Short mmCIF file of C-alpha atoms in Angstrom, two decimals:
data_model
loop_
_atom_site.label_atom_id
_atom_site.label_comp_id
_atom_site.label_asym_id
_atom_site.label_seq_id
_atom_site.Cartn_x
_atom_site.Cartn_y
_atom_site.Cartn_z
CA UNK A 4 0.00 0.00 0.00
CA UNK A 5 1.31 3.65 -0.14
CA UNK A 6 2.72 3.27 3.42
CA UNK A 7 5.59 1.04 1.91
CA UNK A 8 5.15 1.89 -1.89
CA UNK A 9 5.59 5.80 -2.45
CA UNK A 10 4.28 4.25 -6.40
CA UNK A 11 0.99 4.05 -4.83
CA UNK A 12 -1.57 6.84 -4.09
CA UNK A 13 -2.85 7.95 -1.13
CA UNK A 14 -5.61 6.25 0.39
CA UNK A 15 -9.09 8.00 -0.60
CA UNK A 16 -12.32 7.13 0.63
CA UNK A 17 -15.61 7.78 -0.93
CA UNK A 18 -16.19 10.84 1.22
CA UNK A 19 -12.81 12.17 0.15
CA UNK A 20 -13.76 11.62 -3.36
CA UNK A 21 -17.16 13.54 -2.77
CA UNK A 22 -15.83 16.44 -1.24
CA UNK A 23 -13.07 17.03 -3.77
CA UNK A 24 -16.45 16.83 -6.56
CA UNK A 25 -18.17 19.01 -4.90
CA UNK A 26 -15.25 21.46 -4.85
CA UNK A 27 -14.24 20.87 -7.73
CA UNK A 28 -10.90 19.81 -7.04
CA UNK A 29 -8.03 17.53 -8.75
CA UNK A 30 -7.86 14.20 -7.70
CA UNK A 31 -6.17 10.29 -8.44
CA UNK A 32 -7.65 7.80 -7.90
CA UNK A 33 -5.12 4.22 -7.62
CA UNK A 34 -5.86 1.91 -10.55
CA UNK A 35 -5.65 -1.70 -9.91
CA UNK A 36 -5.42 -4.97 -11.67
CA UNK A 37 -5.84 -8.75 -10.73
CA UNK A 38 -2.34 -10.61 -11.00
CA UNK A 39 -2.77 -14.56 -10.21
CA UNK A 40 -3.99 -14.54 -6.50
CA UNK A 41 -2.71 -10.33 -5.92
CA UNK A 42 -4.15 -6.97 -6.78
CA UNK A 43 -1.12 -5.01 -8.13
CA UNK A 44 -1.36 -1.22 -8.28
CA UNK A 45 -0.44 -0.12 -11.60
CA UNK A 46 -0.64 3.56 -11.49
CA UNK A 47 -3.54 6.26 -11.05
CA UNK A 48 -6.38 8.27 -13.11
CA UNK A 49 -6.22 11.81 -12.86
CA UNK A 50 -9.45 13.94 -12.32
CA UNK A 51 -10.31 17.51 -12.66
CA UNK A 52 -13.52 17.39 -10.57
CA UNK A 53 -15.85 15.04 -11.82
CA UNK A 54 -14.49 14.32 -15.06
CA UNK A 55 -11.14 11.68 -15.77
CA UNK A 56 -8.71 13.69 -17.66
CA UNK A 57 -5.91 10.91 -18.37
CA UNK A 58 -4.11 8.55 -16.43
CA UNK A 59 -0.36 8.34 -14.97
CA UNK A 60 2.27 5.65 -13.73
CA UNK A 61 4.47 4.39 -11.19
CA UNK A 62 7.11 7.30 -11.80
CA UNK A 63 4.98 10.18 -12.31
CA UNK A 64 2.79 8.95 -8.80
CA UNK A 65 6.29 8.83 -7.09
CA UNK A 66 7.14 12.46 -8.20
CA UNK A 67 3.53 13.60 -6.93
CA UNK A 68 3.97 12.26 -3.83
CA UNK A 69 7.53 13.73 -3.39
CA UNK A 70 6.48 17.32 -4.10
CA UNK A 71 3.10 16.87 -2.13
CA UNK A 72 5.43 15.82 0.99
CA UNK A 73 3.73 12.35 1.40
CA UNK A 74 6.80 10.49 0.44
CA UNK A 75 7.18 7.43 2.98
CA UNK A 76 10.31 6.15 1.53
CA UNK A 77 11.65 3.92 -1.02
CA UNK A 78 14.47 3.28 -3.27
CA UNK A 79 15.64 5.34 -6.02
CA UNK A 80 18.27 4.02 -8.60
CA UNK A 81 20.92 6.35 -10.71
CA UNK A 82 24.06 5.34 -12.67
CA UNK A 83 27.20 5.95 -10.82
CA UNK A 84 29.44 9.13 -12.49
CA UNK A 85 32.41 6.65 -12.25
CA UNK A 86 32.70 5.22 -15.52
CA UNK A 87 32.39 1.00 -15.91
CA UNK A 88 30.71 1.43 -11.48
CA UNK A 89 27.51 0.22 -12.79
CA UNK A 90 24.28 1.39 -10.92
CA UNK A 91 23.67 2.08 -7.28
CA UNK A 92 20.37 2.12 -4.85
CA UNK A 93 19.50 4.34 -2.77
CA UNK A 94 16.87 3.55 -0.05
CA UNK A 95 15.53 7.32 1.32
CA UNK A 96 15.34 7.46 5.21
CA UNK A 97 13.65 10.63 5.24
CA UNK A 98 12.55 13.86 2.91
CA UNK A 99 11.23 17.01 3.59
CA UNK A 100 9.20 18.91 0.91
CA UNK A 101 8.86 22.69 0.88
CA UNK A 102 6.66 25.03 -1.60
CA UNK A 103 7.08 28.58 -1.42
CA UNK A 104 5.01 30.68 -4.21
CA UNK A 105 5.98 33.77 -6.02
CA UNK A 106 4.57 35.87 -8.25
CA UNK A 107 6.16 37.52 -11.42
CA UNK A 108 4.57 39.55 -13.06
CA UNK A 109 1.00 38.35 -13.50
CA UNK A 110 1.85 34.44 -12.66
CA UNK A 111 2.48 32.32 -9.96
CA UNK A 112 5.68 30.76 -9.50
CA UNK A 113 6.12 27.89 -7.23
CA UNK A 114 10.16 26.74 -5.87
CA UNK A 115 9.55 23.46 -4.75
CA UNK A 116 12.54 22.61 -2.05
CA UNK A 117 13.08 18.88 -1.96
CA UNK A 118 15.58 17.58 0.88
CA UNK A 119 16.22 13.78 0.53
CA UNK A 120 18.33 12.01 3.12
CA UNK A 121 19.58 8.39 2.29
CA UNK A 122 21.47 5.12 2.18
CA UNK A 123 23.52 3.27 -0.94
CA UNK A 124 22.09 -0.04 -0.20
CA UNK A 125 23.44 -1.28 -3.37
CA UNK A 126 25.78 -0.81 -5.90
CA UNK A 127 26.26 -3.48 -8.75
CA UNK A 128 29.89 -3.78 -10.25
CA UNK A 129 30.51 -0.83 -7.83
CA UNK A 130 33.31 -0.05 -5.07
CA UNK A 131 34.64 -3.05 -3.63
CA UNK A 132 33.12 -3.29 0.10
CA UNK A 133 30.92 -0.63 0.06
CA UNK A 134 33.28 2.52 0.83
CA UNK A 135 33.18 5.19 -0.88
CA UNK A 136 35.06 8.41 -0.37
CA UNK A 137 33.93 12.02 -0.02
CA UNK A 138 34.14 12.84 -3.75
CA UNK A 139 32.56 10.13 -5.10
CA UNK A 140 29.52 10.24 -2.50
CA UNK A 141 29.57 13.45 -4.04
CA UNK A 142 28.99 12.70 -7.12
CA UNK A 143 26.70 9.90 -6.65
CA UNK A 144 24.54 12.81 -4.69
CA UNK A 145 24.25 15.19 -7.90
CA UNK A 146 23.62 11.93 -10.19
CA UNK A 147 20.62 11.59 -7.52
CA UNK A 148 19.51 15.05 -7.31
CA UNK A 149 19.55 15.36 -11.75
CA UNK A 150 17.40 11.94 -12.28
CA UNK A 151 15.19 13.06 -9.60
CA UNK A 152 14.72 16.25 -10.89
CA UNK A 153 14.04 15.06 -14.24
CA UNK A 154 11.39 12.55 -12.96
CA UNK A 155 9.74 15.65 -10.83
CA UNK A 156 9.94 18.00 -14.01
CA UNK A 157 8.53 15.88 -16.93
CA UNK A 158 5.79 15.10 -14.38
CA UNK A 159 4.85 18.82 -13.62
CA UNK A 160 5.27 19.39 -17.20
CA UNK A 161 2.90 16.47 -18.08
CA UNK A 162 0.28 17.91 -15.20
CA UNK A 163 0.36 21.18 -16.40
CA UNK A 164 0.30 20.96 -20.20
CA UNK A 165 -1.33 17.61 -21.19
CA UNK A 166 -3.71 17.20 -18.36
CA UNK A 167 -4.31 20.63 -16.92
CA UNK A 168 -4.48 18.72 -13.25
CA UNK A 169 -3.58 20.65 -10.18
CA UNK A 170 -3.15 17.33 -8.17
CA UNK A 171 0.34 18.65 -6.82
CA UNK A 172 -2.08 20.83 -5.13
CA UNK A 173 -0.31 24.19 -6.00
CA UNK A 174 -3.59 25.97 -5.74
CA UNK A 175 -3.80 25.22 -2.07
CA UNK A 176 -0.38 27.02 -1.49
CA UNK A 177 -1.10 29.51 -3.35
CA UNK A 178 -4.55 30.56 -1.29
CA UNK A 179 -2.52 30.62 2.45
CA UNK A 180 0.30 32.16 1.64
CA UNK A 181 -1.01 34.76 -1.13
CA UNK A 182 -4.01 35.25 -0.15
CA UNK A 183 -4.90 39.05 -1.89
CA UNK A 184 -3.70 37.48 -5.61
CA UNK A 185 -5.48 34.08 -4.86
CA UNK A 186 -8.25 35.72 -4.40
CA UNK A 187 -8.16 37.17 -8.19
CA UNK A 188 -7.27 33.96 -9.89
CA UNK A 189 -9.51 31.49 -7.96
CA UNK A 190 -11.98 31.26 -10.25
CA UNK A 191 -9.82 31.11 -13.63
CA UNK A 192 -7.46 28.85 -11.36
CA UNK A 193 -6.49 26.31 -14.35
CA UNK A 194 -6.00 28.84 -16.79
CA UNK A 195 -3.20 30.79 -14.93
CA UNK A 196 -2.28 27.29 -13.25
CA UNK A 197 -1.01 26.10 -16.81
CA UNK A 198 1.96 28.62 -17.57
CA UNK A 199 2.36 29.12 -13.77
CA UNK A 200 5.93 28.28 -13.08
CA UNK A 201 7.41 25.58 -10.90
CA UNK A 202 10.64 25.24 -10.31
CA UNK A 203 12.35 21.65 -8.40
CA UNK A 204 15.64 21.85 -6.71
CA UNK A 205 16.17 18.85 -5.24
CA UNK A 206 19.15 18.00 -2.77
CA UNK A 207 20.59 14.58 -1.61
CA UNK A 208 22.74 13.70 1.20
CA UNK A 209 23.39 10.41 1.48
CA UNK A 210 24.44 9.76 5.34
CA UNK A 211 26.24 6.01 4.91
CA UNK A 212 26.46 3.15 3.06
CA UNK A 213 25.56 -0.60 3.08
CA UNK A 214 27.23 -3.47 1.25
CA UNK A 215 28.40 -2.89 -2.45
CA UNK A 216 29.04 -6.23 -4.85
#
């Protein structure tokens, strides 16, 4: 469940659902299938209201949940900088998610601070014994910090531009902390919500290792 899987949404009950209808909110809902004897998750539909606008996966669910600050924890996997080191796990002990909205102009823009603090837990064809010095932790920290970037980017992007889906729940940030230019754009919300601007910067610090082979 999304307790263990951060590739899983959020619980929602059918009063949930209701009340983000009625407000005409964006919503996903977890899409499941029937695997032998298991039901397997395999990603989310996205609503705007009461109407499905598209559907997303594993990756793009992960990203949501990272920028929404309900990220439990997990493993994330980048190639290592080292050339011929092969890839290496990380398994998150803890992130912290913060969204602070400007505005420029006559948009919104939204810096999403992402702090992720974590573990190699693996590392295939990788240093021998997992140690690893202060450079090449390092490095393995920025090759973290770009893929997860990416993977919170193309999302946004996606969100924004294909699906026109506040489900990152921008809006929300938007009406407590700017309250006086919320209160202009609430009701044309998704029109100045699709060339708002978001912007991810996303730092790693991985705190120790575990076993390499």
């Amino acid at each position: 469940n999304a307790d263990v899987n951060p590739r899983i949404p959020r619980k929602s009950d059918l009063g949930h659902v209701l009340m983000k209808i009625h407000a005409d909110k964006d919503f996903v809902l977890p899409e499941v299938v029937a695997v032998k004897d298991e039901v397997k998750a395999v990603g989310a539909s996205v609503f705007r209201g009461d109407k499905m606008v598209g559907r997303i996966g594993d990756l793009e669910l992960e990203a949501i949940n990272l920028i929404r600050g309900l990220y439990i924890g997990g493993v994330f996997t980048a190639k290592d900088p080292d050339p011929g080191k092969g890839i290496i796990a990380m398994e998150v002990n803890s992130v912290k998610t913060k969204i602070h909205p400007d505005i420029q102009g006559d948009l919104p823009v939204f810096n999403v601070a992402i702090d992720i603090e974590g573990f190699i837990v693996e590392s295939v064809m990788s240093q021998e014994h997992g140690l690893f010095d202060k450079e090449h932790l390092n490095s393995l920290e920025m090759a973290f910090e770009q893929k997860i970037e990416k993977q919170c980017d193309e999302t946004v992007k996606r969100l924004k531009e294909d699906l026109n889906a506040d489900v990152c729940m921008f809006g929300d940030h938007l009406r407590a902390k700017k309250p006086e230019y919320w209160d202009k754009v609430k009701d044309n919300w998704r029109v100045v919500y699709a060339d708002a601007g978001v912007n991810i910067d996303v730092k790693v610090n991985i705190i120790h290792t575990g076993s390499a082979r």
